[in-house]
Short mmCIF file of C-alpha atoms in Angstrom, two decimals:
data_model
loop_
_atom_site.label_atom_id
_atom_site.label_comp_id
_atom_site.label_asym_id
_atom_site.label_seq_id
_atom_site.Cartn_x
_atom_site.Cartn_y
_atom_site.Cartn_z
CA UNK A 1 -206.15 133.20 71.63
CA UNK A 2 -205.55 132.12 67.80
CA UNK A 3 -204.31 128.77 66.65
CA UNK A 4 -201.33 128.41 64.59
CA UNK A 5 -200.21 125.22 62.38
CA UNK A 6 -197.36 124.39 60.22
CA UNK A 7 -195.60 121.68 57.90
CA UNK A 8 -191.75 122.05 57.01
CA UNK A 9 -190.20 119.61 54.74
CA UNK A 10 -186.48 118.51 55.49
CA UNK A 11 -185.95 118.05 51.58
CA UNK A 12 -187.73 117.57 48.48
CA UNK A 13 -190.83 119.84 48.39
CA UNK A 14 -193.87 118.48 47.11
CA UNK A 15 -195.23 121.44 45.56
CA UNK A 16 -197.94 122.04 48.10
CA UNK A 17 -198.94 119.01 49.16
CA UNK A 18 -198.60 119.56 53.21
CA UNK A 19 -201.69 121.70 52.59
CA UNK A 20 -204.09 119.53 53.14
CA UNK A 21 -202.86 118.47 56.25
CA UNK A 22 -202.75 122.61 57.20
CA UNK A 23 -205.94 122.43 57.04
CA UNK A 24 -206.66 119.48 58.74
CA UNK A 25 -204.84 120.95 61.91
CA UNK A 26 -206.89 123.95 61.70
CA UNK A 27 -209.89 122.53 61.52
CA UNK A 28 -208.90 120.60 64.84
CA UNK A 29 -208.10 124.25 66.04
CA UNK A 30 -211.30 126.02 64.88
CA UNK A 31 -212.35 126.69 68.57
CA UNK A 32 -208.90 128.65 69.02
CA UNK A 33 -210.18 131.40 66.14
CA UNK A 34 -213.33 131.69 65.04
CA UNK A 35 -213.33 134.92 63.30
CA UNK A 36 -211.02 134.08 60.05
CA UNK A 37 -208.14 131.62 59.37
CA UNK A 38 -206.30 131.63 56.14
CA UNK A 39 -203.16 129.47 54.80
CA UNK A 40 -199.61 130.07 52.83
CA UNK A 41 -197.33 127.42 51.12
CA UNK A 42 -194.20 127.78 49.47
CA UNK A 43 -194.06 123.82 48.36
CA UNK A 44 -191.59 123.43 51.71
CA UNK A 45 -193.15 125.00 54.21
CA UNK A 46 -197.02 125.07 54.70
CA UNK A 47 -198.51 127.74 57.49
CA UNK A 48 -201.86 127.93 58.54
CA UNK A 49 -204.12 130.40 61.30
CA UNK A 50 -206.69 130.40 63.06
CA UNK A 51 -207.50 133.67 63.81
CA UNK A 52 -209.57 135.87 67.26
CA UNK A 53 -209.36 139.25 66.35
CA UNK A 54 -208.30 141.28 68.99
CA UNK A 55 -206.20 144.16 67.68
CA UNK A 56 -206.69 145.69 64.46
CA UNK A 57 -209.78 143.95 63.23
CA UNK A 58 -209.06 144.80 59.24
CA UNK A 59 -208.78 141.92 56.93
CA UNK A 60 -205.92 143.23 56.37
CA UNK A 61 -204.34 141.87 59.45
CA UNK A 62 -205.07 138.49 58.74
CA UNK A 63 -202.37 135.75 58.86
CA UNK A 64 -200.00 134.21 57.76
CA UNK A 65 -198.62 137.40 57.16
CA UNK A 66 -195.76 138.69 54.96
CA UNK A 67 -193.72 141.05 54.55
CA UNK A 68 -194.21 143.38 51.60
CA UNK A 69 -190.99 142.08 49.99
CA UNK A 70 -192.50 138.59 50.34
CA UNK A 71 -189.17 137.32 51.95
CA UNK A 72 -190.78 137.04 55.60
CA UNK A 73 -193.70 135.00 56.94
CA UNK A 74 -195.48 134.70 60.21
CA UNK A 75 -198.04 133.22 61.80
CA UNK A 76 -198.31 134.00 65.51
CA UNK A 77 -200.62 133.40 68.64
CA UNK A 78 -200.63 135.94 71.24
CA UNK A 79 -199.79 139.28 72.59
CA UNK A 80 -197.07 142.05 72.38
CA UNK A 81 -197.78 144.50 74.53
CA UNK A 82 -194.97 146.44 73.83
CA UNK A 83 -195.73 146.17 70.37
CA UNK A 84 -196.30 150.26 69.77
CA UNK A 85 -193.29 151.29 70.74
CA UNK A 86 -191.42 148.72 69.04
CA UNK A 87 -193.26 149.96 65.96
CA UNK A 88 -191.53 153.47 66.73
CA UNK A 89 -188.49 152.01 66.95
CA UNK A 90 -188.78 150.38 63.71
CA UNK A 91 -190.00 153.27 62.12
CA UNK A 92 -187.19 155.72 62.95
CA UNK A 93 -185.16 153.13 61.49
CA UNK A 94 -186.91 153.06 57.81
CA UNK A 95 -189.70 150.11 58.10
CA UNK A 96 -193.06 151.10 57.15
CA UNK A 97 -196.38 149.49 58.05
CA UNK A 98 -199.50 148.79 56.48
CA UNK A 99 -201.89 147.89 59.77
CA UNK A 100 -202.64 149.01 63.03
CA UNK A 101 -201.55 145.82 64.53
CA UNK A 102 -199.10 144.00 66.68
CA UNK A 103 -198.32 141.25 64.45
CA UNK A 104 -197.49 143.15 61.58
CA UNK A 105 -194.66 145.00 64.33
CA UNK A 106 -193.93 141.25 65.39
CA UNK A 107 -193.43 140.11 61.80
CA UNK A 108 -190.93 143.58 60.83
CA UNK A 109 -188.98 143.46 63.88
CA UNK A 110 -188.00 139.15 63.13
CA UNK A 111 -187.49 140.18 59.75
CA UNK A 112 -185.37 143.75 60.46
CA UNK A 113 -183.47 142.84 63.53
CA UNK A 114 -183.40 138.84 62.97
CA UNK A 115 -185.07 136.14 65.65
CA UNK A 116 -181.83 136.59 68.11
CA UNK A 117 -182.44 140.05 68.59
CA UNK A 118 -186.35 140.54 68.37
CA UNK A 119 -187.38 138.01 70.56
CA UNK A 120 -185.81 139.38 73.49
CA UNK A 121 -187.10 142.63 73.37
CA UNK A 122 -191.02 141.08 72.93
CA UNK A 123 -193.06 142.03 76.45
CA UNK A 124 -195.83 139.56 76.15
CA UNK A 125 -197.56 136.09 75.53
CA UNK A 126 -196.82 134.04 72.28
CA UNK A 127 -195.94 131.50 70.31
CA UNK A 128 -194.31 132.16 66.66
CA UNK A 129 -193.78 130.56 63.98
CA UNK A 130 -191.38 132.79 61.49
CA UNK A 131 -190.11 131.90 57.64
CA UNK A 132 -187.03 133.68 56.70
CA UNK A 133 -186.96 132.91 53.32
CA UNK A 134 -183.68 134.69 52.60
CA UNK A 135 -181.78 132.33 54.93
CA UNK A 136 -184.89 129.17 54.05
CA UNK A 137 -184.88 129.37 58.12
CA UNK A 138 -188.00 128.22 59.94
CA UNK A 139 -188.08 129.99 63.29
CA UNK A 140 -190.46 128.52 66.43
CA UNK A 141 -190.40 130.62 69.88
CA UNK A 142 -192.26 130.82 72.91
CA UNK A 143 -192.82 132.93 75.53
CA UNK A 144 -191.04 132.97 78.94
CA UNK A 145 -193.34 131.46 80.91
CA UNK A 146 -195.01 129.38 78.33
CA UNK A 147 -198.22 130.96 78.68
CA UNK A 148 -198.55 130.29 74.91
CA UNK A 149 -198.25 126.50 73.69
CA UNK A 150 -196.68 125.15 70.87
CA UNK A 151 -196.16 121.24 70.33
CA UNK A 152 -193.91 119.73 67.79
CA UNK A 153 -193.21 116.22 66.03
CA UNK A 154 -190.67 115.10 63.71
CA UNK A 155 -192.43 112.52 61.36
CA UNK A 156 -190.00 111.31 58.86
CA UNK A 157 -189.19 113.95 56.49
CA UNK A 158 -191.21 115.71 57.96
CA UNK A 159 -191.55 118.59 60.90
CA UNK A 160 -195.23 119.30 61.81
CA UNK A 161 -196.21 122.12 64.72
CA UNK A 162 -198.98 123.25 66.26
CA UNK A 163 -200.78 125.06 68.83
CA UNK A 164 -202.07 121.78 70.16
CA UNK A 165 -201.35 118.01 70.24
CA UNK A 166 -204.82 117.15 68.69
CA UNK A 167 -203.85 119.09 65.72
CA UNK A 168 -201.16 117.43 65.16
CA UNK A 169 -202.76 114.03 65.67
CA UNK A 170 -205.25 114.62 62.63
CA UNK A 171 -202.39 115.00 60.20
CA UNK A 172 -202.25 111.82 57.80
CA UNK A 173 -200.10 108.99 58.98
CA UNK A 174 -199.39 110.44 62.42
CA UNK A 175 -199.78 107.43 65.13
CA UNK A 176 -202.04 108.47 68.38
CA UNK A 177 -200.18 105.85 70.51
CA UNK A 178 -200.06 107.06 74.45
CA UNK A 179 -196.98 107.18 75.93
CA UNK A 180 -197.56 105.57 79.53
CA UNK A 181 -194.51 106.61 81.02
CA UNK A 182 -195.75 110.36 80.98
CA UNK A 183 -198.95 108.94 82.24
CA UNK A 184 -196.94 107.47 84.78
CA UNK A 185 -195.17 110.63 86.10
CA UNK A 186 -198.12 112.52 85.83
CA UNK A 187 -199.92 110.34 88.34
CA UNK A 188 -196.79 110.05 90.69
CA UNK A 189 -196.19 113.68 90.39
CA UNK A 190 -199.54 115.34 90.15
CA UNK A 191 -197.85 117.75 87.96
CA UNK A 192 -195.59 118.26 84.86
CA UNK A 193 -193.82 120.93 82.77
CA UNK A 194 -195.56 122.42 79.81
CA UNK A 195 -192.70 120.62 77.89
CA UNK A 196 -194.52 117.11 77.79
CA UNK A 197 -197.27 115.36 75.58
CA UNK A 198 -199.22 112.51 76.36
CA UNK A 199 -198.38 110.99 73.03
CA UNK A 200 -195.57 109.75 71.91
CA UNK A 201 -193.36 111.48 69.28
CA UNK A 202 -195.01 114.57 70.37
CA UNK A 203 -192.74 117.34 72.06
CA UNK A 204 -194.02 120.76 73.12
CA UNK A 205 -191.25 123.91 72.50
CA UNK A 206 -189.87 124.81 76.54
CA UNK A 207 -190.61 128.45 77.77
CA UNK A 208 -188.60 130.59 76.21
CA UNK A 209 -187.90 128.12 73.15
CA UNK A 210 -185.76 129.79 70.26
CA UNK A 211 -185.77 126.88 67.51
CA UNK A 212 -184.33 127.36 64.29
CA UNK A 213 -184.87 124.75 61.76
CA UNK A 214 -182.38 124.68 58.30
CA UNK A 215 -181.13 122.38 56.14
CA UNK A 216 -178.61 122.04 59.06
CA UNK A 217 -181.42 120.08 61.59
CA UNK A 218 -183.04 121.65 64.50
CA UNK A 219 -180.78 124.25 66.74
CA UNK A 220 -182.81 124.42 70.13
CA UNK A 221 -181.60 127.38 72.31
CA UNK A 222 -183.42 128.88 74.88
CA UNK A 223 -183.81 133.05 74.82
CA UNK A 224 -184.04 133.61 78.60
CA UNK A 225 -183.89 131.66 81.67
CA UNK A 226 -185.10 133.46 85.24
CA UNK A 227 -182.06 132.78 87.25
CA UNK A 228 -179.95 135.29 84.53
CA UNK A 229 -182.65 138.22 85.43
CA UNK A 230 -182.68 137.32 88.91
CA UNK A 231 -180.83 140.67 91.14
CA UNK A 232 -179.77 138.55 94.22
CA UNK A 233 -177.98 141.42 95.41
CA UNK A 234 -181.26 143.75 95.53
CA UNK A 235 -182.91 140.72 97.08
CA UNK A 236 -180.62 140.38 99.96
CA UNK A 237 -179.98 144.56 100.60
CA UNK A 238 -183.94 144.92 100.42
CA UNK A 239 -184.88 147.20 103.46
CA UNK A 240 -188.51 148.04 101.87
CA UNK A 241 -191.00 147.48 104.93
CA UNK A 242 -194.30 145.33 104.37
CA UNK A 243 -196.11 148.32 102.81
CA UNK A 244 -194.11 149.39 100.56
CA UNK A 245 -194.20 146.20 99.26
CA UNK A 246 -197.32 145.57 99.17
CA UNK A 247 -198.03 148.94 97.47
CA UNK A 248 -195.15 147.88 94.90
CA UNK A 249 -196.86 144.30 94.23
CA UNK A 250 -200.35 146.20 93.64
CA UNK A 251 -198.95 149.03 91.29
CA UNK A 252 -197.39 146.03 89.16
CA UNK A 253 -200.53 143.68 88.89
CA UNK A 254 -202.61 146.83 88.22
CA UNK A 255 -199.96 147.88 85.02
CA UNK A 256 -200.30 143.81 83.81
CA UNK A 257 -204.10 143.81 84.17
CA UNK A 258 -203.74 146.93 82.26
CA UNK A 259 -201.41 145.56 79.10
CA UNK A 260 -203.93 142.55 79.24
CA UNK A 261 -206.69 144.94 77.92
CA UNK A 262 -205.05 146.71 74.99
CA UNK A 263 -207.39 145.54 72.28
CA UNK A 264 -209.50 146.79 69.54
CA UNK A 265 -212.65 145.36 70.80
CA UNK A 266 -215.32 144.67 73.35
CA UNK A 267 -213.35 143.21 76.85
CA UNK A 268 -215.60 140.71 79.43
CA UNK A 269 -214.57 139.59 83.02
CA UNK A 270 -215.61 136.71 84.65
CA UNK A 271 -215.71 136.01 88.48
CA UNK A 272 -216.09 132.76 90.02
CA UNK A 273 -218.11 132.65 93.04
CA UNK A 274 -216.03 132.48 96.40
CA UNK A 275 -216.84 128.78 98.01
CA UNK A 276 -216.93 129.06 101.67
#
């Protein structure tokens, strides 16, 4: 996993002054990306990464990353597994690239085909965070599921993000009250949605978030939703016996385990010990 952080002014930038509060957040995320973070401002927006190298280990993959016209910026935590042949894609149409990894294809395909119609075609686990400066749009998506988090405040004049509350929480002037009706449901519930903080003022972005934020406000959409995918009709006219699928439900989990270890470097497993 990586860490990403970010500061986006509603008016008035303050010529880099967000910053230090970047860096504040990553150093609350230092445990998320040990192996390089970095930072970008533009006076109005302020990015930040933590980074765990996984594909393309070249410094020249660090983020935040931009676009060789400068007009694009990402930073991004995750996994697009689908990212090669996006980068084909992308190349028959003209882009050219300048690393062997995925985010540089996650960073040209926002910035070729726009959010609306990049995020869609991602197969994988992330959470973005993507400048267009040619519209001054600040993008923030997650994944489908939510695997990968992203939690948000609006403080003031102010939007701060991050990969985690506590990040967000050792920016300066941001109030660490609890909110105890959360607490509340939590306890009455034993469970919650990955859309809830424990402090107040703190949101986190739904699964399958698409949040564009303009001079305009904050346009929250949502990219996907399971019940538009879903093929009742298949469900219903299924004759498969048990076996088959069984054998379809093992070829599948064998292909994810096998997109989960697409990387660049050394892969460990861990097995918990089975408790009688």
């Amino acid at each position: 996993m990586c860490g990403i952080a970010g500061v986006w002014r509603k008016r008035d930038p303050i010529g880099g002054g967000d910053i230090a509060d970047v860096a504040r957040m990553m150093q609350a995320l230092v445990h998320r990306g040990p192996d390089d973070h970095a930072s970008w401002n533009d006076g109005r927006l302020a990015l930040g990464h933590r980074r765990l190298s996984i594909i393309d280990l070249s410094a020249q993959a660090r983020e935040p990353m931009l676009t060789a016209c400068g007009q694009g910026v990402l930073v991004y935590n995750g996994e697009v597994y689908n990212y090669r042949s996006l980068r084909d894609t992308l190349r028959a149409e003209g882009r050219r690239f300048r690393t062997a990894s995925d985010t540089e294809v996650v960073l040209e395909a926002l910035h070729h085909w726009g959010p609306d119609q990049a995020i869609p075609m991602f197969d994988g686990m992330f959470a973005i965070a993507y400048f267009d400066a040619r519209a001054d749009a600040l993008w923030l998506a997650r994944d489908r599921l939510g695997i990968k988090p992203m939690s948000v405040a609006e403080m003031g004049e102010r939007i701060l993000f991050a990969s985690e509350d506590k990040a967000i929480l050792a920016c300066d002037g941001v109030a660490r009250t609890i909110d105890a009706r959360e607490i509340t449901l939590r306890l009455a519930w034993q469970s919650r949605d990955s859309c809830s903080s424990l402090f107040q003022g703190i949101e986190r972005l739904p699964p399958a978030a698409l949040w564009k934020i303009s001079d305009a406000g904050v346009e929250k959409r949502c990219f996907w939703h399971v019940l538009d995918v879903l093929d009742a009709a298949r469900i219903v006219g299924d004759t498969a016996t048990d076996a088959e699928h069984m054998a379809t439900l093992e070829a599948l989990i064998e292909d994810s385990v096998g997109l989960h270890c697409i990387a660049d470097t050394s892969l460990g497993a861990g097995l918990a010990p089975r408790v009688a």
